[in-house]
PDB file of C-alpha atoms in Angstrom:
ATOM      1  CA  MET A   1     -11.181 -11.235  -7.186  1.00 62.00           C
ATOM      2  CA  ALA A   2      -7.705 -11.080  -8.671  1.00 82.00           C
ATOM      3  CA  LEU A   3      -4.811 -11.676  -6.309  1.00 92.00           C
ATOM      4  CA  GLY A   4      -1.095 -12.097  -6.677  1.00 92.00           C
ATOM      5  CA  VAL A   5       1.607 -10.364  -8.647  1.00 95.00           C
ATOM      6  CA  ASP A   6       1.390  -9.688 -12.376  1.00 93.00           C
ATOM      7  CA  ASN A   7       4.116  -7.765 -14.228  1.00 91.00           C
ATOM      8  CA  LEU A   8       5.742  -7.022 -10.851  1.00 93.00           C
ATOM      9  CA  LYS A   9       2.589  -5.273  -9.595  1.00 96.00           C
ATOM     10  CA  LEU A  10      -0.115  -6.273  -7.139  1.00 97.00           C
ATOM     11  CA  ALA A  11      -3.675  -6.522  -8.452  1.00 95.00           C
ATOM     12  CA  VAL A  12      -5.490  -3.300  -9.280  1.00 94.00           C
ATOM     13  CA  CYS A  13      -7.993  -2.144  -6.667  1.00 93.00           C
ATOM     14  CA  PRO A  14     -11.662  -2.107  -7.678  1.00 90.00           C
ATOM     15  CA  SER A  15     -13.396   1.270  -7.928  1.00 90.00           C
ATOM     16  CA  SER A  16     -15.102   0.712  -4.552  1.00 90.00           C
ATOM     17  CA  PRO A  17     -13.484   2.306  -1.457  1.00 86.00           C
ATOM     18  CA  ASN A  18     -12.632  -1.009   0.231  1.00 90.00           C
ATOM     19  CA  CYS A  19      -9.086  -1.503  -1.032  1.00 93.00           C
ATOM     20  CA  VAL A  20      -5.702   0.170  -0.631  1.00 96.00           C
ATOM     21  CA  SER A  21      -2.511  -0.613  -2.506  1.00 97.00           C
ATOM     22  CA  SER A  22       0.945   0.867  -2.843  1.00 98.00           C
ATOM     23  CA  ASP A  23       0.660   0.132  -6.576  1.00 97.00           C
ATOM     24  CA  ALA A  24      -2.565   2.169  -6.947  1.00 96.00           C
ATOM     25  CA  VAL A  25      -2.177   5.353  -8.961  1.00 94.00           C
ATOM     26  CA  ASP A  26      -5.232   7.194  -7.600  1.00 94.00           C
ATOM     27  CA  ASN A  27      -5.189   8.981  -4.226  1.00 93.00           C
ATOM     28  CA  ASP A  28      -8.268   7.209  -2.842  1.00 92.00           C
ATOM     29  CA  HIS A  29      -6.653   3.773  -3.061  1.00 95.00           C
ATOM     30  CA  HIS A  30      -2.945   4.615  -2.754  1.00 97.00           C
ATOM     31  CA  ILE A  31      -0.907   3.889   0.358  1.00 98.00           C
ATOM     32  CA  GLN A  32       2.859   4.218   0.714  1.00 98.00           C
ATOM     33  CA  PRO A  33       4.892   1.001   0.431  1.00 98.00           C
ATOM     34  CA  PHE A  34       7.060  -0.125   3.330  1.00 98.00           C
ATOM     35  CA  ARG A  35      10.606   1.261   2.801  1.00 98.00           C
ATOM     36  CA  LEU A  36      13.215  -1.190   4.058  1.00 98.00           C
ATOM     37  CA  ALA A  37      15.698  -0.101   6.740  1.00 98.00           C
ATOM     38  CA  VAL A  38      17.365  -3.521   7.073  1.00 98.00           C
ATOM     39  CA  PRO A  39      18.427  -6.210   4.567  1.00 98.00           C
ATOM     40  CA  PRO A  40      15.445  -7.592   2.587  1.00 98.00           C
ATOM     41  CA  VAL A  41      15.678 -11.136   4.015  1.00 97.00           C
ATOM     42  CA  GLU A  42      15.570  -9.825   7.596  1.00 97.00           C
ATOM     43  CA  ALA A  43      12.722  -7.417   6.819  1.00 98.00           C
ATOM     44  CA  TRP A  44      10.720 -10.146   5.092  1.00 98.00           C
ATOM     45  CA  ARG A  45      11.128 -12.608   7.975  1.00 97.00           C
ATOM     46  CA  THR A  46      10.060 -10.039  10.595  1.00 98.00           C
ATOM     47  CA  THR A  47       7.147  -8.849   8.460  1.00 98.00           C
ATOM     48  CA  GLN A  48       5.854 -12.403   8.036  1.00 97.00           C
ATOM     49  CA  ASP A  49       6.098 -12.974  11.800  1.00 97.00           C
ATOM     50  CA  LEU A  50       4.111  -9.809  12.517  1.00 97.00           C
ATOM     51  CA  VAL A  51       1.432 -10.697   9.957  1.00 98.00           C
ATOM     52  CA  ALA A  52       1.112 -14.178  11.460  1.00 97.00           C
ATOM     53  CA  ALA A  53       0.558 -12.565  14.864  1.00 96.00           C
ATOM     54  CA  LEU A  54      -2.269 -10.293  13.683  1.00 93.00           C
ATOM     55  CA  PRO A  55      -5.606 -11.176  15.322  1.00 92.00           C
ATOM     56  CA  ARG A  56      -7.934 -13.402  13.265  1.00 93.00           C
ATOM     57  CA  THR A  57      -5.349 -13.639  10.467  1.00 96.00           C
ATOM     58  CA  LYS A  58      -4.289 -16.764   8.590  1.00 97.00           C
ATOM     59  CA  ILE A  59      -1.388 -16.836   6.153  1.00 98.00           C
ATOM     60  CA  VAL A  60      -2.517 -18.619   2.995  1.00 97.00           C
ATOM     61  CA  THR A  61       0.621 -18.258   0.869  1.00 97.00           C
ATOM     62  CA  ALA A  62       4.164 -17.461   1.997  1.00 97.00           C
ATOM     63  CA  GLU A  63       6.853 -17.354  -0.666  1.00 97.00           C
ATOM     64  CA  ASP A  64      10.311 -15.793  -0.913  1.00 97.00           C
ATOM     65  CA  ASP A  65       8.836 -12.519  -2.174  1.00 97.00           C
ATOM     66  CA  TYR A  66       5.034 -12.784  -1.806  1.00 98.00           C
ATOM     67  CA  LEU A  67       2.679 -13.225   1.116  1.00 98.00           C
ATOM     68  CA  HIS A  68      -1.112 -13.585   1.071  1.00 98.00           C
ATOM     69  CA  ALA A  69      -3.125 -13.660   4.278  1.00 98.00           C
ATOM     70  CA  LYS A  70      -6.830 -13.648   5.047  1.00 97.00           C
ATOM     71  CA  CYS A  71      -7.940 -11.328   7.858  1.00 95.00           C
ATOM     72  CA  ARG A  72     -11.372 -11.852   9.428  1.00 91.00           C
ATOM     73  CA  SER A  73     -13.246  -8.978  11.109  1.00 83.00           C
ATOM     74  CA  ALA A  74     -14.134  -9.435  14.770  1.00 75.00           C
ATOM     75  CA  VAL A  75     -17.824  -8.516  14.647  1.00 74.00           C
ATOM     76  CA  PHE A  76     -19.270  -9.679  11.332  1.00 74.00           C
ATOM     77  CA  GLY A  77     -16.572 -12.086  10.207  1.00 77.00           C
ATOM     78  CA  PHE A  78     -15.928 -10.328   6.878  1.00 86.00           C
ATOM     79  CA  VAL A  79     -12.725 -11.496   5.175  1.00 93.00           C
ATOM     80  CA  ASP A  80     -10.094  -9.176   3.736  1.00 91.00           C
ATOM     81  CA  ASP A  81      -7.125 -10.180   1.611  1.00 96.00           C
ATOM     82  CA  LEU A  82      -3.759  -8.840   2.763  1.00 97.00           C
ATOM     83  CA  GLU A  83      -0.931  -9.078   0.239  1.00 98.00           C
ATOM     84  CA  LEU A  84       2.726  -8.146   0.524  1.00 98.00           C
ATOM     85  CA  HIS A  85       5.308  -8.217  -2.252  1.00 98.00           C
ATOM     86  CA  LEU A  86       9.018  -7.926  -1.422  1.00 98.00           C
ATOM     87  CA  ARG A  87      10.885  -5.873  -4.026  1.00 98.00           C
ATOM     88  CA  PRO A  88      14.549  -5.939  -2.952  1.00 97.00           C
ATOM     89  CA  GLY A  89      15.725  -3.997  -6.013  1.00 97.00           C
ATOM     90  CA  GLU A  90      13.470  -1.093  -5.028  1.00 97.00           C
ATOM     91  CA  GLY A  91      14.126  -1.470  -1.297  1.00 98.00           C
ATOM     92  CA  ILE A  92      10.415  -1.833  -0.514  1.00 98.00           C
ATOM     93  CA  ILE A  93       7.621  -4.165   0.411  1.00 98.00           C
ATOM     94  CA  ALA A  94       4.613  -3.338  -1.761  1.00 98.00           C
ATOM     95  CA  VAL A  95       1.331  -3.690   0.129  1.00 98.00           C
ATOM     96  CA  ARG A  96      -2.320  -4.313  -0.700  1.00 96.00           C
ATOM     97  CA  SER A  97      -5.315  -4.932   1.542  1.00 95.00           C
ATOM     98  CA  ALA A  98      -8.831  -5.359   0.181  1.00 89.00           C
ATOM     99  CA  ALA A  99     -12.269  -6.514   1.273  1.00 81.00           C
ATOM    100  CA  GLN A 100     -13.535  -9.632  -0.475  1.00 83.00           C
ATOM    101  CA  VAL A 101     -17.147  -8.423  -0.444  1.00 77.00           C
ATOM    102  CA  GLY A 102     -19.123  -5.244   0.069  1.00 68.00           C
ATOM    103  CA  TYR A 103     -18.569  -1.671  -0.962  1.00 70.00           C
ATOM    104  CA  SER A 104     -17.116   0.284   1.949  1.00 68.00           C
ATOM    105  CA  ASP A 105     -14.711  -1.029   4.566  1.00 65.00           C
ATOM    106  CA  PHE A 106     -14.860   2.078   6.792  1.00 70.00           C
ATOM    107  CA  GLY A 107     -11.095   2.455   6.391  1.00 74.00           C
ATOM    108  CA  VAL A 108     -10.287  -0.921   7.966  1.00 85.00           C
ATOM    109  CA  ASN A 109      -7.825  -2.018   5.273  1.00 89.00           C
ATOM    110  CA  ARG A 110      -5.831   1.237   5.414  1.00 94.00           C
ATOM    111  CA  LYS A 111      -5.785   1.115   9.228  1.00 94.00           C
ATOM    112  CA  ARG A 112      -4.559  -2.504   9.176  1.00 93.00           C
ATOM    113  CA  LEU A 113      -1.597  -1.612   6.971  1.00 96.00           C
ATOM    114  CA  GLU A 114      -0.780   1.527   8.977  1.00 97.00           C
ATOM    115  CA  ARG A 115      -0.787  -0.500  12.236  1.00 96.00           C
ATOM    116  CA  LEU A 116       1.547  -3.033  10.587  1.00 97.00           C
ATOM    117  CA  ARG A 117       3.742  -0.132   9.361  1.00 97.00           C
ATOM    118  CA  THR A 118       3.930   1.264  12.911  1.00 97.00           C
ATOM    119  CA  LYS A 119       4.987  -2.120  14.335  1.00 97.00           C
ATOM    120  CA  LEU A 120       7.666  -2.533  11.655  1.00 98.00           C
ATOM    121  CA  ILE A 121       9.000   0.988  12.288  1.00 98.00           C
ATOM    122  CA  GLN A 122       9.141   0.262  16.031  1.00 97.00           C
ATOM    123  CA  LYS A 123      11.236  -2.841  15.293  1.00 97.00           C
ATOM    124  CA  GLY A 124      13.547  -0.807  13.035  1.00 97.00           C
ATOM    125  CA  VAL A 125      12.673  -2.910   9.993  1.00 97.00           C
ATOM    126  CA  ILE A 126      11.279  -0.105   7.835  1.00 97.00           C
ATOM    127  CA  GLU A 127      11.656   3.674   7.768  1.00 95.00           C
TER     128      GLU A 127
END
């Protein structure tokens, strides 16, 4: 499975319904990016802290503008890849969350990102 940033975009989601990305062009996979309400460095630091605090989540890569974490499901132990890409020039954090295996994720990846969005809004980090 492709991960990371290529040509300033996160990897394309597969055709299966177990991935969401703010870089996706189709409605089934698209999710809104996080729009920054504070300076990028502050937003990035807070976002990394919140990701690190997610249950059963381990940050694999943390760079100045890219974060990759693995999130394990509680019941079956399935692993999802969570990726964030800070784009200060656009005033956003691009987001992607995808299952490593299987076909359907029952909306888990979208829900994960929306819960993270809610926490960031509550902290005043994003709009």
